[in-house]
Coordinates of C-alpha atoms in Angstrom, one line a residue:
M1 CA -62.3 -38.9 5.2
Q2 CA -59.5 -41.0 6.5
N3 CA -57.2 -39.9 3.7
L4 CA -57.9 -36.3 4.5
L5 CA -57.1 -36.7 8.2
Q6 CA -53.9 -38.5 7.3
F7 CA -53.0 -35.6 4.9
L8 CA -53.6 -33.0 7.6
F9 CA -51.7 -35.0 10.2
R10 CA -48.7 -35.4 7.8
N11 CA -48.6 -31.7 6.9
G12 CA -50.0 -30.1 10.0
V13 CA -46.7 -28.5 10.9
V14 CA -46.6 -26.7 7.5
F15 CA -50.2 -25.4 7.9
L16 CA -49.5 -24.2 11.4
F17 CA -46.4 -22.4 10.3
L18 CA -48.3 -20.7 7.4
L19 CA -51.1 -19.7 9.8
L20 CA -48.7 -18.2 12.3
E21 CA -46.8 -16.3 9.5
G22 CA -50.2 -14.9 8.3
I23 CA -51.1 -13.8 11.8
C24 CA -47.6 -12.1 12.3
L25 CA -47.8 -10.3 9.0
Y26 CA -51.3 -9.1 9.8
L27 CA -50.2 -7.7 13.2
V28 CA -47.1 -6.0 11.7
V29 CA -49.2 -4.3 9.1
Q30 CA -52.0 -3.3 11.4
T31 CA -49.7 -1.9 14.2
N32 CA -47.1 -0.2 12.1
D33 CA -48.0 2.8 10.0
R34 CA -44.9 2.5 7.8
Q35 CA -45.5 -1.2 7.1
N36 CA -49.2 -0.6 6.5
E37 CA -48.3 2.1 3.9
I38 CA -45.9 -0.3 2.2
Y39 CA -48.5 -3.1 2.1
H40 CA -51.2 -1.0 0.6
N41 CA -48.8 0.5 -2.0
S42 CA -47.6 -3.0 -3.0
A43 CA -51.2 -4.4 -3.1
N44 CA -52.3 -1.5 -5.3
L45 CA -49.3 -1.9 -7.6
F46 CA -50.0 -5.6 -7.9
T47 CA -53.7 -5.2 -8.7
T48 CA -52.9 -2.4 -11.2
T49 CA -50.4 -4.6 -13.0
L50 CA -52.8 -7.5 -13.0
S51 CA -55.6 -5.3 -14.2
K52 CA -53.4 -4.1 -17.1
Q53 CA -52.4 -7.5 -18.1
V54 CA -56.1 -8.7 -18.0
E55 CA -57.1 -5.6 -20.1
S56 CA -54.3 -6.2 -22.6
F57 CA -55.4 -9.8 -22.9
E58 CA -59.0 -8.8 -23.5
T59 CA -57.9 -6.2 -26.0
Y60 CA -55.8 -8.7 -28.0
W61 CA -58.8 -11.1 -28.3
K62 CA -61.1 -8.2 -29.2
L63 CA -58.7 -7.0 -31.9
R64 CA -58.3 -10.6 -33.3
S65 CA -62.1 -10.9 -33.4
T66 CA -62.3 -7.5 -35.1
N67 CA -59.6 -8.5 -37.6
D68 CA -61.4 -11.7 -38.4
S69 CA -64.7 -9.8 -39.0
L70 CA -62.9 -7.3 -41.2
L71 CA -61.3 -10.2 -43.2
A72 CA -64.6 -11.9 -43.7
E73 CA -66.2 -8.6 -44.8
N74 CA -63.3 -7.9 -47.2
A75 CA -63.8 -11.5 -48.6
M76 CA -67.5 -10.8 -49.2
L77 CA -66.7 -7.5 -51.0
R78 CA -64.0 -9.1 -53.2
Q79 CA -66.6 -11.9 -54.1
R80 CA -69.0 -9.3 -55.3
L81 CA -66.4 -7.5 -57.3
Y82 CA -65.0 -10.6 -58.9
N83 CA -68.5 -11.7 -59.9
Q84 CA -69.3 -8.3 -61.4
I85 CA -66.2 -8.1 -63.6
K86 CA -66.7 -11.5 -65.2
P87 CA -67.9 -11.6 -68.8
A88 CA -71.6 -11.0 -69.4
P89 CA -72.5 -14.5 -70.6
L90 CA -71.2 -15.8 -67.3
R91 CA -73.2 -13.3 -65.3
E92 CA -76.3 -14.4 -67.1
K93 CA -75.4 -18.1 -66.5
R94 CA -74.9 -17.9 -62.7
D95 CA -74.9 -15.1 -60.2
T96 CA -71.8 -16.5 -58.4
T97 CA -68.9 -17.8 -60.3
F98 CA -66.3 -17.0 -57.7
T99 CA -66.5 -17.6 -54.0
V100 CA -63.9 -16.0 -51.8
I101 CA -62.8 -17.7 -48.6
P102 CA -60.8 -15.6 -46.0
A103 CA -57.8 -17.1 -44.2
N104 CA -54.6 -16.3 -42.2
V105 CA -51.0 -17.3 -43.1
I106 CA -49.5 -19.4 -40.3
K107 CA -46.3 -20.4 -42.1
N108 CA -44.3 -18.9 -45.0
S109 CA -41.0 -19.2 -46.7
I110 CA -39.3 -16.9 -49.3
L111 CA -35.6 -18.1 -49.2
S112 CA -35.8 -21.5 -50.9
R113 CA -35.9 -22.0 -54.6
N114 CA -39.3 -23.7 -54.0
N115 CA -41.3 -21.9 -51.4
Y116 CA -44.6 -22.9 -49.7
I117 CA -47.2 -21.2 -47.5
T118 CA -49.6 -22.8 -44.9
I119 CA -52.9 -21.1 -44.2
D120 CA -55.6 -21.8 -41.5
A121 CA -58.4 -22.8 -43.9
G122 CA -59.0 -26.3 -45.2
K123 CA -61.6 -28.7 -46.5
Q124 CA -64.2 -27.8 -43.9
H125 CA -64.0 -24.2 -45.1
G126 CA -64.4 -25.2 -48.8
V127 CA -60.8 -25.0 -49.8
E128 CA -59.6 -27.6 -52.3
K129 CA -56.5 -28.4 -54.3
G130 CA -56.0 -26.2 -57.3
M131 CA -57.5 -23.0 -56.1
G132 CA -55.8 -19.7 -56.4
V133 CA -55.0 -17.6 -53.4
I134 CA -54.6 -13.9 -53.3
S135 CA -53.7 -11.2 -50.7
D136 CA -54.8 -7.5 -50.6
D137 CA -51.9 -6.8 -53.0
G138 CA -52.1 -9.5 -55.6
P139 CA -51.8 -13.4 -56.1
I140 CA -49.6 -15.2 -53.7
G141 CA -50.0 -19.0 -54.6
V142 CA -52.0 -22.0 -55.5
V143 CA -53.4 -24.7 -53.1
V144 CA -51.5 -28.0 -53.5
G145 CA -52.7 -29.9 -50.4
T146 CA -55.4 -29.7 -47.8
T147 CA -56.4 -31.1 -44.5
Q148 CA -59.7 -30.5 -42.6
R149 CA -58.5 -27.1 -41.2
Y150 CA -55.4 -26.2 -43.2
A151 CA -54.1 -25.8 -46.6
K152 CA -50.6 -25.8 -48.2
L153 CA -49.9 -23.4 -51.0
M154 CA -47.2 -23.4 -53.7
S155 CA -46.0 -19.8 -53.4
I156 CA -45.6 -17.7 -56.5
L157 CA -41.9 -17.8 -55.5
H158 CA -41.6 -21.4 -56.7
S159 CA -39.7 -22.7 -59.7
N160 CA -42.9 -24.4 -61.0
A161 CA -45.3 -21.4 -60.3
M162 CA -46.9 -19.9 -63.4
I163 CA -49.6 -17.2 -63.6
S164 CA -51.4 -16.0 -66.7
A165 CA -50.8 -12.3 -66.7
A166 CA -51.6 -9.4 -69.0
I167 CA -50.4 -6.0 -69.7
K168 CA -53.4 -3.8 -68.6
G169 CA -54.9 -1.8 -71.5
K170 CA -52.7 -3.3 -74.2
G171 CA -54.1 -6.9 -74.6
Y172 CA -50.8 -8.7 -74.6
F173 CA -50.5 -11.6 -72.2
G174 CA -48.0 -14.2 -71.1
S175 CA -46.8 -16.4 -68.3
L176 CA -45.4 -14.8 -65.1
V177 CA -42.7 -17.0 -63.6
W178 CA -40.1 -16.7 -60.9
R179 CA -36.5 -17.1 -62.4
S180 CA -34.4 -15.5 -59.8
A181 CA -33.7 -15.4 -56.0
N182 CA -35.3 -12.0 -55.6
P183 CA -38.7 -12.2 -53.9
T184 CA -39.8 -8.9 -55.2
R185 CA -39.3 -9.6 -58.9
M186 CA -40.8 -12.1 -61.4
Q187 CA -40.4 -12.5 -65.1
L188 CA -43.2 -12.1 -67.7
E189 CA -42.6 -14.4 -70.7
A190 CA -44.1 -14.8 -74.1
I191 CA -44.6 -11.0 -74.8
P192 CA -43.9 -10.6 -78.6
K193 CA -41.2 -8.2 -79.7
H194 CA -43.7 -6.0 -81.6
A195 CA -45.7 -5.3 -78.4
N196 CA -45.7 -1.6 -77.3
L197 CA -44.1 -2.0 -74.0
A198 CA -43.1 0.8 -71.5
V199 CA -41.5 0.9 -68.0
G200 CA -44.3 1.3 -65.5
D201 CA -46.9 -0.6 -67.5
T202 CA -49.4 -2.3 -65.1
I203 CA -49.4 -6.1 -65.0
V204 CA -52.7 -7.8 -64.0
T205 CA -54.1 -11.3 -64.1
S206 CA -55.4 -12.2 -67.5
G207 CA -58.5 -14.2 -66.4
Y208 CA -57.5 -16.8 -69.0
S209 CA -56.9 -19.5 -66.3
H210 CA -59.3 -20.9 -63.8
L211 CA -57.1 -19.8 -60.9
F212 CA -57.8 -16.1 -60.7
P213 CA -60.4 -13.6 -61.8
P214 CA -59.1 -11.1 -64.4
D215 CA -57.6 -7.7 -63.6
I216 CA -56.1 -8.5 -60.2
L217 CA -53.1 -6.2 -59.8
I218 CA -49.8 -8.0 -59.8
G219 CA -47.2 -5.3 -60.3
V220 CA -45.5 -3.0 -62.8
V221 CA -43.0 -3.4 -65.7
E222 CA -39.6 -2.6 -64.3
D223 CA -37.4 -3.4 -67.2
F224 CA -37.6 -5.2 -70.6
R225 CA -35.2 -6.2 -73.2
L226 CA -34.7 -8.4 -76.3
E227 CA -31.8 -10.8 -76.5
G228 CA -30.2 -11.2 -80.0
G229 CA -32.5 -13.2 -82.3
D230 CA -35.4 -13.6 -79.8
N231 CA -38.9 -13.0 -80.8
F232 CA -40.2 -12.3 -77.2
F233 CA -39.3 -9.7 -74.6
N234 CA -37.6 -10.6 -71.3
V235 CA -39.8 -8.6 -69.0
T236 CA -39.0 -7.9 -65.4
V237 CA -42.1 -7.3 -63.2
H238 CA -41.8 -5.5 -59.8
L239 CA -44.4 -7.2 -57.6
K240 CA -46.9 -5.1 -55.6
V241 CA -47.2 -7.8 -52.9
D242 CA -44.4 -8.2 -50.3
M243 CA -44.3 -11.9 -50.0
S244 CA -42.3 -11.6 -46.7
A245 CA -45.1 -9.8 -44.9
V246 CA -48.3 -11.6 -46.1
Q247 CA -50.6 -12.3 -43.2
H248 CA -54.2 -12.3 -44.5
V249 CA -55.2 -14.0 -47.7
Y250 CA -58.3 -15.0 -49.7
V251 CA -58.8 -18.4 -51.4
V252 CA -60.7 -18.0 -54.7
R253 CA -63.1 -20.8 -55.5
N254 CA -64.1 -20.9 -59.2
H255 CA -67.4 -22.7 -59.6
D256 CA -66.9 -23.1 -63.3
V257 CA -63.5 -24.9 -63.1
A258 CA -64.9 -28.4 -63.8
E259 CA -66.6 -27.2 -67.0
Q260 CA -63.5 -25.2 -68.1
T261 CA -61.1 -28.0 -67.5
S262 CA -63.4 -30.5 -69.3
L263 CA -63.3 -28.3 -72.3
A264 CA -59.5 -28.2 -72.2
T265 CA -59.3 -32.0 -71.8
D266 CA -61.6 -32.5 -74.8
A267 CA -59.6 -30.2 -76.9
E268 CA -56.3 -32.1 -76.0
E269 CA -58.0 -35.4 -77.0

């Protein structure tokens, strides 16, 4: 109580000044029609602006909530699709081979020779190192590190990135790699020179690795050529995904990865 009295005593002049200012303003507004009109117009303008700001803020959060709901729903639909297109023996073995985890991109790069992406899903969401990540338009990277709430991806625009890809409907497959500085093009390697290629052929994931389910669209053949003496085409693929504009992604968890990798290890031994 003593501290409050000391505070009031020290600042009493300021409080008195503010009180008198308030009384003067009230009298001016109440006794002058012009000032009264200005006051009410200003008050209405202030409250209208404040209401719009509040409404805009509420709309933003509602849209964010709606986007999160749509992302989760899309993840569920993708999960159903990926588990339907897997080979029949796997469908009989387990209803769910793939689990799809939605996430948002919070950091991305495309200008480096080795680019990385950060997403807002980590260990607590079921994300682990070695999982493939896709967008609505195709593969975008592989998880190389995780924390509880975040994950770091090696982008497909990385010198060490490699995706097992196939020419849809023709059976030929190879490795999709990034050999240039162009973020919209990648190269498909190991396609034999006897392959019946054509510009416009669709390139999809082969399903031969544990990273991605089969038949996820990657892009189209833009150009192909044979260098002198080569037995394999140099194929340029125009990516469907715009890596500079990726916002929402899906982490693909393959529940059979341990069994698949153990077979590969046994074969190597």
